[in-house]
Coordinates of C-alpha atoms in Angstrom, one line a residue:
X30 CA -44.8 -0.2 -46.2
X31 CA -45.1 -1.8 -42.8
X32 CA -43.9 -5.2 -44.1
X33 CA -40.7 -3.8 -45.6
X34 CA -37.3 -3.5 -43.9
X35 CA -36.1 0.1 -43.8
X36 CA -33.1 2.0 -42.4
X37 CA -33.4 4.0 -39.2
X38 CA -30.8 6.4 -37.9
X39 CA -30.1 6.5 -34.2
X40 CA -30.6 10.2 -33.2
X41 CA -30.6 10.0 -29.4
X42 CA -30.0 7.7 -26.5
X43 CA -31.1 8.4 -22.9
X44 CA -30.8 6.0 -19.9
X45 CA -34.0 5.2 -18.1
X46 CA -32.5 2.9 -15.5
X47 CA -29.3 1.0 -14.9
X48 CA -30.4 -1.6 -17.5
X49 CA -32.6 0.3 -19.9
X50 CA -32.3 3.0 -22.5
X51 CA -34.7 5.1 -24.6
X52 CA -33.4 5.3 -28.2
X53 CA -34.6 7.9 -30.7
X54 CA -34.8 6.9 -34.4
X55 CA -35.3 8.8 -37.6
X56 CA -36.9 6.9 -40.4
X57 CA -37.0 8.6 -43.8
X58 CA -40.5 8.5 -45.2
X59 CA -42.1 7.5 -42.0
X60 CA -45.6 8.9 -41.7
X61 CA -45.9 8.6 -37.9
X62 CA -47.3 5.8 -35.8
X63 CA -50.4 5.0 -33.7
X64 CA -50.1 5.0 -29.9
X65 CA -49.4 1.3 -28.9
X66 CA -47.8 0.1 -32.0
X67 CA -44.4 -1.7 -32.2
X68 CA -41.5 -2.1 -34.6
X69 CA -39.2 -5.0 -35.4
X70 CA -35.4 -4.5 -35.3
X71 CA -33.1 -6.8 -37.1
X72 CA -29.4 -7.1 -36.3
X73 CA -27.1 -9.0 -38.7
X74 CA -23.7 -10.3 -37.8
X75 CA -20.7 -10.4 -40.1
X76 CA -21.2 -14.1 -40.7
X77 CA -24.8 -13.5 -41.9
X78 CA -26.6 -14.6 -38.7
X79 CA -29.5 -12.3 -37.9
X80 CA -31.8 -11.8 -34.9
X81 CA -35.1 -10.0 -35.0
X82 CA -36.9 -8.6 -31.9
X83 CA -40.0 -6.5 -31.4
X84 CA -40.1 -3.3 -29.4
X85 CA -43.0 -1.2 -28.5
X86 CA -42.9 2.4 -29.6
X87 CA -42.9 4.9 -26.7
X88 CA -44.0 7.9 -28.8
X89 CA -46.9 8.6 -31.2
X90 CA -46.9 11.2 -33.9
X91 CA -47.1 12.0 -37.6
X92 CA -43.5 12.6 -38.5
X93 CA -40.3 10.6 -39.2
X94 CA -39.2 10.3 -35.5
X95 CA -40.0 7.6 -33.0
X96 CA -38.6 6.3 -29.7
X97 CA -38.3 2.9 -28.2
X98 CA -37.3 2.0 -24.7
X99 CA -35.2 -1.2 -24.4
X100 CA -34.7 -3.2 -21.2
X101 CA -31.5 -5.2 -21.3
X102 CA -31.8 -9.0 -20.8
X103 CA -28.7 -10.7 -19.5
X104 CA -29.1 -13.5 -22.0
X105 CA -30.5 -11.4 -24.8
X106 CA -29.1 -11.3 -28.3
X107 CA -30.4 -7.8 -29.3
X108 CA -31.2 -5.8 -26.1
X109 CA -27.6 -5.7 -24.7
X110 CA -26.3 -4.2 -27.9
X111 CA -29.1 -1.6 -28.0
X112 CA -28.7 -0.6 -24.4
X113 CA -24.9 -0.6 -24.1
X114 CA -23.4 -0.2 -27.6
X115 CA -25.5 1.4 -30.3
X116 CA -24.4 5.0 -30.8
X117 CA -25.9 8.2 -32.2
X118 CA -25.4 8.1 -36.0
X119 CA -25.6 4.3 -36.2
X120 CA -28.1 2.7 -38.5
X121 CA -30.6 0.0 -37.7
X122 CA -32.9 -2.1 -39.8
X123 CA -36.5 -1.8 -38.8
X124 CA -39.9 -3.0 -39.9
X125 CA -43.1 -1.3 -39.0
X126 CA -44.7 0.4 -37.1
X127 CA -47.3 -2.4 -37.0
X128 CA -50.3 -3.2 -34.9
X129 CA -53.9 -2.0 -35.1
X130 CA -55.6 -3.7 -32.1
X131 CA -53.6 -2.7 -29.0
X132 CA -53.7 1.0 -29.9
X133 CA -55.4 4.1 -28.7
X134 CA -56.7 6.8 -31.1
X135 CA -57.5 10.4 -30.2
X136 CA -61.0 9.8 -31.6
X137 CA -61.7 7.2 -28.9
X138 CA -63.9 8.9 -26.2
X139 CA -64.2 6.3 -23.5
X140 CA -62.2 6.6 -20.2
X141 CA -59.0 4.6 -20.3
X142 CA -57.4 2.4 -17.6
X143 CA -53.8 1.5 -18.3
X144 CA -52.1 -1.2 -16.3
X145 CA -48.3 -1.8 -16.6
X146 CA -45.9 -4.3 -15.2
X147 CA -42.3 -3.2 -15.4
X148 CA -41.2 -2.5 -19.0
X149 CA -44.8 -3.0 -20.1
X150 CA -45.2 0.7 -19.5
X151 CA -43.7 1.5 -23.0
X152 CA -46.7 1.2 -25.3
X153 CA -48.9 2.7 -22.5
X154 CA -46.6 5.7 -22.3
X155 CA -47.2 6.3 -26.0
X156 CA -50.9 6.4 -25.3
X157 CA -50.4 8.8 -22.5
X158 CA -48.3 11.1 -24.6
X159 CA -50.8 10.9 -27.5
X160 CA -53.6 11.7 -25.1
X161 CA -51.8 14.6 -23.6
X162 CA -51.1 16.1 -27.0
X163 CA -54.7 15.8 -28.2
X164 CA -57.8 17.7 -27.4
X165 CA -59.4 14.5 -26.2
X166 CA -60.8 15.2 -22.6
X167 CA -61.4 11.6 -21.6
X168 CA -60.1 10.4 -18.3
X169 CA -56.9 8.3 -18.2
X170 CA -55.6 6.4 -15.2
X171 CA -52.3 4.5 -15.0
X172 CA -51.5 1.7 -12.5
X173 CA -47.8 1.0 -12.7
X174 CA -46.4 -2.1 -10.9
X175 CA -42.6 -1.9 -10.2
X176 CA -40.0 -3.9 -8.3
X177 CA -38.5 -0.6 -7.0
X178 CA -38.5 3.1 -7.8
X179 CA -35.2 2.7 -9.6
X180 CA -36.7 0.2 -12.0
X181 CA -39.3 2.7 -13.3
X182 CA -39.2 4.2 -16.8
X183 CA -40.1 7.9 -17.6
X184 CA -40.0 8.8 -13.9
X185 CA -39.8 12.5 -14.1
X186 CA -42.3 12.8 -16.9
X187 CA -44.9 10.6 -15.1
X188 CA -44.3 12.5 -11.8
X189 CA -45.0 15.8 -13.6
X190 CA -48.0 14.6 -15.5
X191 CA -49.4 12.9 -12.4
X192 CA -49.1 16.2 -10.5
X193 CA -50.1 18.6 -13.2
X194 CA -52.3 17.0 -15.8
X195 CA -56.1 17.3 -15.4
X196 CA -56.5 14.2 -17.6
X197 CA -54.2 11.7 -16.0
X198 CA -54.1 9.9 -12.6
X199 CA -51.0 7.8 -11.8
X200 CA -50.9 5.1 -9.2
X201 CA -47.9 2.9 -8.2
X202 CA -47.5 -0.5 -6.6
X203 CA -44.0 -1.5 -5.5
X204 CA -43.3 -5.2 -5.1
X205 CA -39.8 -5.3 -3.5
X206 CA -38.7 -1.8 -2.5
X207 CA -40.8 1.3 -1.9
X208 CA -39.7 4.9 -1.8
X209 CA -39.0 6.5 1.6
X210 CA -42.2 7.4 3.3
X211 CA -44.4 5.4 1.0
X212 CA -47.7 4.7 2.7
X213 CA -47.7 0.9 2.0
X214 CA -45.1 -1.9 2.5
X215 CA -43.8 -3.5 -0.7
X216 CA -46.1 -6.3 -1.9
X217 CA -47.1 -8.0 -5.0
X218 CA -50.2 -6.7 -6.7
X219 CA -53.4 -8.3 -5.4
X220 CA -56.9 -8.2 -6.6
X221 CA -57.9 -6.0 -3.7
X222 CA -55.1 -3.4 -4.4
X223 CA -55.9 -3.5 -8.1
X224 CA -59.6 -2.8 -7.8
X225 CA -58.9 0.0 -5.3
X226 CA -56.5 1.7 -7.8
X227 CA -58.4 1.7 -11.1
X228 CA -61.4 3.3 -12.7
X229 CA -64.7 1.6 -11.7
X230 CA -66.5 -0.9 -13.9
X231 CA -69.5 1.3 -14.5
X232 CA -69.2 2.8 -17.0
X233 CA -66.7 0.3 -18.3
X234 CA -63.4 2.0 -19.3
X235 CA -61.2 0.8 -22.2
X236 CA -58.4 -1.2 -20.4
X237 CA -54.9 -1.8 -21.8
X238 CA -52.6 -4.2 -19.9
X239 CA -49.0 -4.8 -20.7
X240 CA -46.2 -6.8 -19.0
X241 CA -45.0 -10.3 -18.4
X242 CA -47.4 -13.1 -19.4
X243 CA -48.3 -14.2 -15.9
X244 CA -48.9 -10.6 -14.7
X245 CA -51.1 -9.8 -17.7
X246 CA -53.2 -13.0 -17.5
X247 CA -53.7 -12.7 -13.7
X248 CA -54.8 -9.1 -13.9
X249 CA -57.1 -9.7 -16.8
X250 CA -58.7 -12.6 -14.9
X251 CA -59.2 -10.4 -11.8
X252 CA -60.9 -7.7 -13.9
X253 CA -63.3 -10.1 -15.5
X254 CA -64.2 -11.6 -12.1
X255 CA -64.8 -8.1 -10.8
X256 CA -67.3 -7.4 -13.5
X257 CA -65.3 -5.6 -16.2
X258 CA -66.4 -6.7 -19.6
X259 CA -63.9 -9.0 -21.3
X260 CA -64.5 -7.1 -24.6
X261 CA -63.1 -3.9 -23.0
X262 CA -59.8 -5.5 -22.0
X263 CA -56.9 -5.5 -24.4
X264 CA -53.6 -7.2 -23.5
X265 CA -50.0 -7.3 -24.7
X266 CA -47.5 -9.6 -23.1
X267 CA -44.0 -11.0 -23.2
X268 CA -43.0 -14.4 -21.7
X269 CA -40.5 -15.9 -19.3
X270 CA -38.7 -13.4 -17.2
X271 CA -38.8 -10.6 -19.7
X272 CA -39.2 -12.0 -23.2
X273 CA -36.5 -12.9 -25.6
X274 CA -35.1 -9.6 -26.5

């Protein structure tokens, strides 16, 4: 079924930032999705031209509902429509959910380190939500690198979880603008800051990294150099200044 195009109905739309939006979809016959999977969305113009883009799923469950969070690209063909124009009740063509490698399952018992750059938080958020909804007691830790507080996704939810959840620790790095009273000046993520903000290498956690290609490759290299097993590191990336969405 994952290779077939199906119709999804838009059932909700909530802004995450000035340029991003979380969209809820209902897909008849969907049997849920794994945390970390993605879907393809196809838009077709009146003249027959079509564009297909992949979007990570922000939720995980066993029903007909799923959510994606879309960050608008100024030169994008699909993301501006999804962020600015699509309305509740509209229908979209989707394919998926797909993916079986960059996923977390409630049966996984290792501690987990999540590392997100910008909109790379989306599939990692699905893992956090699945973990919180499960009986799995393993430790999760998230390091979220952002340009500014306003650029963050799921701000209130992560704030609440970071404060109240016994299973999740949330750390932030701000690269251009920090919140008032933040203890560190804005700076790009460095190997030193990274290693001070993640789970130790012994015992090795399962590590999931998502973000722009340069961010992901740099972080993965730092981790291997610091002694984290390459086999424990899983990555998902998008190129350029934010992909081709």
